[in-house]
C-alpha cells in the first residue's frame, strides 16, 4: 500500500488531472452538440484518453477514444506483470488480461459479465477463503474462463394455437382437452343445430359404400366426424379444419376416384364442412397463421423428419413419459405430414411438436432450476437430452418456431455435466 501511494504521488499529477477532467466535463460537452454520453460510454472508455483531448474533439465526438497511457503508468504495468510472470504456477495471466481490458476500455459483453459474476461468487460455491493462496483461486478462474459462462435460465415462449394440446398429469404428459369454441350465446343454438346436421351427413356417408371403395377417404371422413364432437362444447374446430383440408383434396379428385353419385356426395360434404368451419374464429385465425411459411419448403420438409426423430428418441428413452392418447396424437399427425406434403398438414404437425416440446421444456427447466441435477433423476430433463440432437437441428432449421430450444438444451445440459 505504501509503495502504491508513493508511486501515485511521484507521478506527473497533470496526467491524472487531464483524465479526470475529461470524465467530469462530459455533461458540459452535451450542450455543445456532442453525442450524448451515458454512464455505459464512460465505463467502456479507456482509463487514459488521448493526450491533450481538447485538441482532438473530433475523436471524442465520434466516440473513438484511443489509449493515451502515460509512460510512467505503462512502465509500471509492464514491471508488475513481468514480476508476476516469474510465477507461472500462480496463473496471474487471468488478472493481467482482465486489467488490460479494463484500462483500455474493452466493452463488456454478456459473457464477460457472467464470467465476472462467477468469479465474485467463487467463495460461495467452492468455500474459498480470503487467506487461501492466490494460485488456487486463479486456477479455478482459469477453469471458468476456459469453460465459458453457465447458461442462463431460458425464457420459454408463449403458447401458440395448436391442433393438439398437452399437459403434465403427475409424472406423465397427457393430451389436454382443447378449449371449447368461443361461441356467442346468441348463436349457440344455431351453431349446435348446424353441427348436428353436419355430423348426421358424415354418419350417413360413413355408412355408405365410400369407405369400402376408398379406405383412406373413409379414414378422413371418420376423423372429421370425431372432430365434430358430441356437442358444441366438444367440437374441435382446428382439428376439424386440418382433416377437412385432406377432404378438400379428395373432393378435388372425386370425379376420377368415385362414381358420379358418390363423387357428388363427397363434393357436397366438403362444401358444407367449409361453410361450417368459416363460422369459428379459432379456425380462421389458425388457418391464417398457417399460411405463413416457417421457412423454405425444403426446411419445413426436413423439419418434419427431424421432429419425428425427436419424438421417437424421447419416447424411446422414456417410454412411460407420454400417455397413449398423447403419443397417438403426435404419431397420427406425423404420419399424415409425411404422407401429405400440403403446407397446412406439415405446419400443423410442427405446431403440435412445438406444443409438446414446450410442455416438456417447462417441466425440465423447472426441475433443473430446483436442483434436479444434484443426484436426482428427472424424467423430463432426461427426455430433453435424449432428443437434444434432433431438437437442436429443429432449432437451427426453423428458428422462428423452435429457436428457443437451444437455450433449453444448454440449461438442462447442466444436469448431466
Coordinates of C-alpha atoms in Angstrom, one line a residue:
X1 CA 0.0 0.0 0.0
X2 CA 2.8 2.4 0.9
X3 CA 4.6 1.6 -2.4
X4 CA 1.4 2.3 -4.4
X5 CA 0.8 5.6 -2.6
X6 CA 4.4 6.6 -3.3
X7 CA 4.0 5.7 -7.0
X8 CA 0.9 7.8 -7.3
X9 CA 2.3 10.9 -5.7
X10 CA 5.6 10.6 -7.5
X11 CA 4.0 10.9 -11.0
X12 CA 3.0 13.8 -13.0
X13 CA -0.3 15.0 -11.5
X14 CA -1.2 16.6 -14.8
X15 CA -1.8 13.2 -16.4
X16 CA -4.3 12.2 -13.7
X17 CA -6.0 15.6 -13.8
X18 CA -6.4 15.6 -17.6
X19 CA -8.0 12.1 -17.4
X20 CA -10.4 13.1 -14.6
X21 CA -11.2 16.4 -16.3
X22 CA -12.2 14.6 -19.5
X23 CA -14.7 12.4 -17.5
X24 CA -16.1 15.2 -15.3
X25 CA -16.8 17.6 -18.1
X26 CA -18.8 15.2 -20.2
X27 CA -22.2 16.8 -19.3
X28 CA -20.8 20.2 -20.5
X29 CA -19.9 18.7 -23.9
X30 CA -23.5 17.6 -24.3
X31 CA -24.5 21.3 -24.5
X32 CA -22.0 21.8 -27.3
X33 CA -23.8 19.4 -29.6
X34 CA -21.7 16.3 -28.9
X35 CA -23.1 12.9 -28.9
X36 CA -24.9 12.3 -25.6
X37 CA -22.7 10.3 -23.2
X38 CA -24.1 7.7 -21.0
X39 CA -22.6 6.0 -18.0
X40 CA -22.1 3.0 -20.2
X41 CA -19.9 5.0 -22.5
X42 CA -17.7 6.2 -19.6
X43 CA -17.3 2.7 -18.3
X44 CA -16.2 1.4 -21.7
X45 CA -13.8 4.2 -22.5
X46 CA -10.0 3.8 -21.9
X47 CA -8.9 4.9 -18.4
X48 CA -6.3 7.2 -20.1
X49 CA -7.8 9.2 -23.0
X50 CA -5.7 10.6 -25.9
X51 CA -3.2 13.2 -24.7
X52 CA -4.5 16.8 -25.0
X53 CA -8.0 15.6 -25.6
X54 CA -9.2 19.3 -26.1
X55 CA -7.2 19.4 -29.4
X56 CA -8.8 16.1 -30.6
X57 CA -12.5 16.9 -30.1
X58 CA -13.4 15.1 -33.4
X59 CA -12.2 11.9 -31.8
X60 CA -14.3 12.4 -28.7
X61 CA -17.4 13.3 -30.7
X62 CA -17.2 10.2 -32.7
X63 CA -16.6 8.1 -29.6
X64 CA -13.3 6.8 -30.9
X65 CA -11.2 7.2 -27.8
X66 CA -7.6 6.0 -28.1
X67 CA -5.4 4.8 -25.3
X68 CA -3.0 7.6 -24.2
X69 CA -1.4 5.7 -21.2
X70 CA 1.3 7.9 -19.7
X71 CA 4.8 6.4 -19.8
X72 CA 5.0 6.1 -16.0
X73 CA 1.8 4.1 -15.9
X74 CA 2.7 1.9 -18.9
X75 CA 6.2 1.2 -17.4
X76 CA 4.7 0.4 -14.0
X77 CA 2.2 -2.0 -15.6
X78 CA 4.9 -3.7 -17.6
X79 CA 7.1 -4.1 -14.5
X80 CA 4.2 -5.5 -12.4
X81 CA 3.2 -8.2 -14.9
X82 CA 6.8 -9.1 -15.7
X83 CA 7.3 -9.8 -12.0
X84 CA 4.1 -11.9 -11.9
X85 CA 5.1 -13.9 -15.0
X86 CA 8.0 -15.2 -12.9
X87 CA 5.5 -17.3 -11.0
X88 CA 3.7 -19.2 -13.8
X89 CA 2.2 -21.7 -11.4
X90 CA 0.1 -19.0 -9.8
X91 CA -1.8 -18.2 -13.0
X92 CA -1.7 -14.4 -12.8
X93 CA -2.3 -14.2 -16.5
X94 CA -6.1 -14.2 -15.8
X95 CA -5.8 -10.9 -13.9
X96 CA -3.4 -9.4 -16.4
X97 CA -6.0 -9.9 -19.2
X98 CA -8.8 -8.5 -17.0
X99 CA -6.7 -5.5 -16.0
X100 CA -5.6 -4.6 -19.5
X101 CA -9.1 -5.0 -20.9
X102 CA -10.5 -2.6 -18.3
X103 CA -7.8 0.0 -18.6
X104 CA -8.1 0.0 -22.4
X105 CA -11.9 0.3 -22.3
X106 CA -12.8 -3.1 -23.8
X107 CA -16.7 -3.3 -23.9
X108 CA -18.2 -5.8 -21.5
X109 CA -20.2 -8.4 -23.3
X110 CA -22.9 -10.5 -21.7
X111 CA -20.4 -13.4 -21.5
X112 CA -17.9 -11.1 -19.7
X113 CA -20.4 -10.0 -17.2
X114 CA -21.4 -13.6 -16.4
X115 CA -17.8 -14.6 -16.1
X116 CA -17.1 -11.7 -13.7
X117 CA -20.2 -12.7 -11.7
X118 CA -19.0 -16.3 -11.4
X119 CA -15.6 -15.0 -10.1
X120 CA -17.3 -12.9 -7.4
X121 CA -19.3 -16.0 -6.3
X122 CA -16.4 -18.4 -6.2
X123 CA -16.2 -18.2 -2.4
X124 CA -19.8 -19.2 -2.0
X125 CA -19.6 -22.1 -4.5
X126 CA -16.3 -23.5 -3.5
X127 CA -15.6 -22.4 0.0
X128 CA -12.6 -20.2 -1.0
X129 CA -11.4 -18.0 1.8
X130 CA -9.6 -14.7 1.5
X131 CA -6.4 -16.2 3.1
X132 CA -6.1 -19.0 0.6
X133 CA -3.1 -19.0 -1.8
X134 CA -3.9 -17.0 -5.0
X135 CA -2.7 -19.9 -7.1
X136 CA -5.8 -22.0 -6.0
X137 CA -8.3 -19.2 -6.8
X138 CA -6.6 -18.2 -10.0
X139 CA -6.6 -21.8 -11.2
X140 CA -10.3 -22.0 -10.6
X141 CA -10.8 -18.7 -12.5
X142 CA -8.9 -20.2 -15.5
X143 CA -11.2 -23.2 -15.5
X144 CA -14.2 -20.8 -15.6
X145 CA -12.6 -18.8 -18.3
X146 CA -12.0 -21.9 -20.4
X147 CA -15.4 -23.4 -19.9
X148 CA -17.3 -20.1 -20.5
X149 CA -20.3 -18.8 -18.7
X150 CA -23.1 -21.0 -17.4
X151 CA -26.2 -20.8 -19.5
X152 CA -28.9 -18.6 -18.1
X153 CA -32.3 -20.0 -17.2
X154 CA -34.2 -19.8 -20.5
X155 CA -37.3 -17.8 -21.1
X156 CA -39.8 -20.0 -22.7
X157 CA -42.0 -18.6 -25.5
X158 CA -45.8 -18.2 -25.2
X159 CA -48.1 -20.9 -26.3
X160 CA -49.4 -20.8 -29.8
X161 CA -52.6 -22.3 -31.1
X162 CA -52.1 -26.0 -31.7
X163 CA -54.1 -28.9 -33.2
X164 CA -53.1 -30.9 -30.1
X165 CA -52.6 -29.6 -26.5
X166 CA -50.5 -31.3 -23.8
X167 CA -50.4 -31.1 -20.1
X168 CA -48.4 -32.9 -17.3
X169 CA -50.5 -35.1 -15.1
X170 CA -48.3 -36.2 -12.3
X171 CA -45.1 -37.5 -14.0
X172 CA -46.6 -38.1 -17.5
X173 CA -47.6 -35.9 -20.4
X174 CA -51.2 -36.4 -21.4
X175 CA -53.3 -34.9 -24.2
X176 CA -55.2 -32.0 -22.8
X177 CA -58.8 -31.3 -23.9
X178 CA -59.0 -28.3 -26.3
X179 CA -60.8 -25.3 -25.0
X180 CA -64.4 -25.1 -26.1
X181 CA -65.1 -22.8 -29.1
X182 CA -65.7 -19.2 -28.3
X183 CA -69.3 -19.0 -29.5
X184 CA -71.6 -16.1 -28.7
X185 CA -74.6 -17.1 -26.7
X186 CA -76.8 -15.6 -29.4
X187 CA -75.5 -18.1 -31.9
X188 CA -75.1 -21.2 -29.7
X189 CA -78.3 -22.8 -30.6
X190 CA -77.9 -22.1 -34.3
X191 CA -74.4 -23.5 -34.5
X192 CA -75.3 -26.6 -32.4
X193 CA -78.1 -27.3 -34.9
X194 CA -75.6 -26.9 -37.8
X195 CA -73.1 -29.2 -36.1
X196 CA -75.7 -31.9 -35.6
X197 CA -76.8 -31.7 -39.2
X198 CA -73.2 -31.9 -40.5
X199 CA -72.5 -34.8 -38.1
X200 CA -75.5 -36.6 -39.5
X201 CA -74.3 -36.2 -43.0
X202 CA -70.9 -37.7 -42.1
X203 CA -72.6 -40.6 -40.3
X204 CA -74.7 -41.3 -43.4
X205 CA -71.7 -41.1 -45.7
X206 CA -69.6 -43.4 -43.5
X207 CA -72.4 -45.9 -43.5
X208 CA -72.4 -46.0 -47.3
X209 CA -70.1 -47.6 -49.9
X210 CA -67.4 -44.9 -49.9
X211 CA -65.4 -46.3 -47.0
X212 CA -65.2 -49.7 -48.8
X213 CA -64.2 -48.2 -52.1
X214 CA -61.7 -45.7 -50.8
X215 CA -60.5 -46.8 -47.3
X216 CA -58.2 -43.8 -46.9
X217 CA -61.0 -41.4 -47.7
X218 CA -63.1 -43.3 -45.2
X219 CA -60.4 -42.7 -42.5
X220 CA -60.5 -38.9 -43.3
X221 CA -64.3 -39.0 -43.0
X222 CA -64.1 -40.8 -39.7
X223 CA -61.6 -38.3 -38.3
X224 CA -63.8 -35.4 -39.4
X225 CA -66.7 -37.0 -37.6
X226 CA -64.7 -37.4 -34.4
X227 CA -63.6 -33.7 -34.5
X228 CA -67.2 -32.6 -34.7
X229 CA -67.6 -34.0 -31.2
X230 CA -70.7 -34.9 -29.2
X231 CA -71.9 -31.4 -28.8
X232 CA -70.7 -27.8 -29.4
X233 CA -68.6 -27.9 -26.2
X234 CA -66.5 -30.9 -27.5
X235 CA -66.2 -29.6 -31.1
X236 CA -62.6 -29.1 -32.2
X237 CA -62.6 -26.5 -35.0
X238 CA -58.8 -26.6 -35.6
X239 CA -58.6 -30.4 -35.7
X240 CA -61.7 -30.5 -38.0
X241 CA -60.1 -27.9 -40.3
X242 CA -56.9 -29.8 -40.6
X243 CA -58.6 -33.0 -41.6
X244 CA -61.1 -31.2 -43.8
X245 CA -58.1 -29.9 -45.8
X246 CA -57.4 -33.5 -46.8
X247 CA -61.1 -34.0 -47.5
X248 CA -60.9 -31.0 -49.8
X249 CA -58.1 -32.8 -51.7
X250 CA -60.3 -35.8 -52.2
X251 CA -63.2 -33.6 -53.3
X252 CA -60.9 -32.1 -56.0
X253 CA -60.2 -35.6 -57.4
X254 CA -63.6 -37.1 -56.7
X255 CA -64.7 -37.5 -60.3
X256 CA -61.6 -39.5 -61.0
X257 CA -61.8 -41.6 -57.9
X258 CA -65.6 -42.3 -57.5
X259 CA -68.8 -43.0 -59.3
X260 CA -70.6 -39.8 -60.2
X261 CA -73.2 -40.0 -57.4
X262 CA -70.6 -40.8 -54.8
X263 CA -68.3 -38.0 -56.1
X264 CA -71.2 -35.5 -55.8
X265 CA -71.8 -36.7 -52.2
X266 CA -68.1 -36.0 -51.3
X267 CA -68.1 -32.6 -53.0
X268 CA -71.3 -31.6 -51.2
X269 CA -70.0 -32.8 -47.9
X270 CA -66.7 -30.9 -48.4
X271 CA -68.5 -27.6 -49.3
X272 CA -70.8 -27.8 -46.2
X273 CA -67.9 -28.6 -44.0
X274 CA -66.0 -25.5 -45.3
X275 CA -69.1 -23.3 -44.7
X276 CA -69.5 -24.7 -41.1
X277 CA -65.8 -24.1 -40.3
X278 CA -65.9 -20.5 -41.5
X279 CA -68.2 -19.7 -38.6
X280 CA -65.4 -20.2 -36.0
X281 CA -62.8 -17.6 -35.2
X282 CA -60.5 -20.3 -33.9
X283 CA -60.2 -21.9 -37.3
X284 CA -60.0 -18.7 -39.2
X285 CA -57.1 -17.5 -37.0
X286 CA -55.3 -20.8 -37.2
X287 CA -55.7 -21.1 -41.0
X288 CA -54.4 -17.5 -41.4
X289 CA -51.3 -18.3 -39.2
X290 CA -50.6 -21.5 -41.2
X291 CA -50.5 -19.5 -44.4
X292 CA -47.2 -18.0 -43.3
X293 CA -44.2 -20.2 -44.2
X294 CA -42.0 -21.3 -41.3
X295 CA -39.1 -21.3 -43.7
X296 CA -38.2 -22.6 -47.1
X297 CA -40.2 -25.6 -48.3
X298 CA -37.2 -27.8 -48.1
X299 CA -36.5 -26.6 -44.5
X300 CA -40.1 -27.4 -43.5
X301 CA -39.9 -30.9 -45.0
X302 CA -36.6 -31.5 -43.3
X303 CA -38.1 -30.3 -40.0
X304 CA -40.9 -32.8 -40.3
X305 CA -38.4 -35.6 -40.4
X306 CA -36.3 -34.1 -37.5
X307 CA -39.5 -33.6 -35.4
X308 CA -40.4 -37.3 -36.0
X309 CA -37.0 -38.4 -35.0
X310 CA -37.0 -36.2 -31.9
X311 CA -40.4 -37.5 -30.7
X312 CA -39.2 -41.1 -31.4
X313 CA -36.0 -40.6 -29.5
X314 CA -37.8 -39.1 -26.5
X315 CA -40.4 -41.8 -26.3
X316 CA -37.7 -44.5 -26.9
X317 CA -35.7 -43.2 -24.0
X318 CA -38.7 -42.5 -21.7
X319 CA -41.5 -44.8 -22.8
X320 CA -43.6 -44.1 -19.8
X321 CA -43.4 -40.3 -20.2
X322 CA -46.4 -40.0 -22.7
X323 CA -49.8 -41.4 -22.3
X324 CA -51.2 -43.4 -25.2
X325 CA -53.6 -40.5 -26.3
X326 CA -50.7 -38.0 -26.3
X327 CA -48.3 -40.3 -28.2
X328 CA -51.0 -41.4 -30.6
X329 CA -52.0 -37.8 -31.5
X330 CA -48.4 -36.9 -32.3
X331 CA -47.8 -40.1 -34.3
X332 CA -51.0 -39.7 -36.3
X333 CA -50.2 -36.1 -37.2
X334 CA -46.6 -37.1 -38.1
X335 CA -47.8 -39.9 -40.4
X336 CA -50.1 -37.5 -42.2
X337 CA -47.4 -34.9 -42.5
X338 CA -45.0 -37.4 -44.0
X339 CA -47.6 -38.7 -46.5
X340 CA -49.2 -35.4 -47.4
X341 CA -46.8 -32.6 -48.4
X342 CA -49.6 -29.9 -48.1
X343 CA -48.3 -26.9 -46.2
X344 CA -51.2 -26.9 -43.7
X345 CA -50.7 -30.5 -42.8
X346 CA -46.9 -30.3 -42.2
X347 CA -47.1 -27.0 -40.4
X348 CA -49.8 -28.3 -38.2
X349 CA -47.6 -31.3 -37.2
X350 CA -44.7 -29.0 -36.5
X351 CA -47.0 -26.8 -34.4
X352 CA -48.1 -29.8 -32.4
X353 CA -44.5 -30.9 -31.8
X354 CA -43.8 -27.3 -30.6
X355 CA -46.6 -27.6 -28.1
X356 CA -45.3 -30.9 -26.9
X357 CA -41.7 -29.6 -26.7
X358 CA -42.9 -26.5 -24.8
X359 CA -44.8 -28.7 -22.2
X360 CA -41.7 -30.9 -21.8
X361 CA -39.3 -28.0 -21.6
X362 CA -41.3 -26.1 -18.9
X363 CA -41.1 -29.1 -16.6
X364 CA -37.5 -29.9 -17.4
X365 CA -36.3 -26.3 -16.8
X366 CA -38.2 -26.0 -13.6
X367 CA -36.8 -29.3 -12.3
X368 CA -33.2 -28.4 -13.1
X369 CA -33.6 -25.0 -11.6
X370 CA -34.9 -26.6 -8.4
X371 CA -31.8 -28.8 -8.1
X372 CA -32.7 -31.9 -10.1
X373 CA -29.1 -32.1 -11.2
X374 CA -27.9 -33.0 -7.7
X375 CA -28.2 -36.7 -7.7
X376 CA -31.9 -36.7 -8.5
X377 CA -33.1 -38.3 -11.8
X378 CA -35.7 -36.2 -13.6
X379 CA -37.6 -37.8 -16.4
X380 CA -38.4 -34.6 -18.2
X381 CA -34.8 -33.4 -18.2
X382 CA -33.6 -36.8 -19.3
X383 CA -36.2 -36.7 -22.1
X384 CA -35.0 -33.3 -23.4
X385 CA -31.4 -34.6 -23.6
X386 CA -32.5 -37.8 -25.2
X387 CA -33.9 -35.8 -28.1
X388 CA -31.4 -33.0 -27.9
X389 CA -29.6 -33.7 -31.2
X390 CA -32.8 -33.6 -33.2
X391 CA -34.3 -30.8 -31.2
X392 CA -31.1 -28.8 -31.8
X393 CA -31.4 -29.4 -35.5
X394 CA -35.0 -28.2 -35.5
X395 CA -34.0 -25.1 -33.6
X396 CA -31.3 -24.3 -36.3
X397 CA -33.5 -25.2 -39.3
X398 CA -36.7 -23.3 -38.2
X399 CA -35.5 -20.7 -35.6
X400 CA -38.8 -18.8 -35.7
X401 CA -40.7 -21.8 -34.4
X402 CA -38.0 -23.8 -32.5
X403 CA -35.1 -21.4 -31.9
X404 CA -35.8 -21.2 -28.1
X405 CA -34.9 -24.9 -27.8
X406 CA -31.2 -24.2 -27.9
X407 CA -31.3 -22.3 -24.6
X408 CA -33.4 -25.1 -23.0
X409 CA -30.9 -27.8 -24.1
X410 CA -28.0 -25.7 -22.8
X411 CA -29.7 -25.2 -19.4
X412 CA -30.9 -28.8 -19.0
X413 CA -27.4 -30.0 -20.1
X414 CA -26.1 -28.7 -16.8
X415 CA -27.9 -31.6 -15.1
X416 CA -25.8 -34.1 -17.0
X417 CA -22.5 -32.3 -16.6

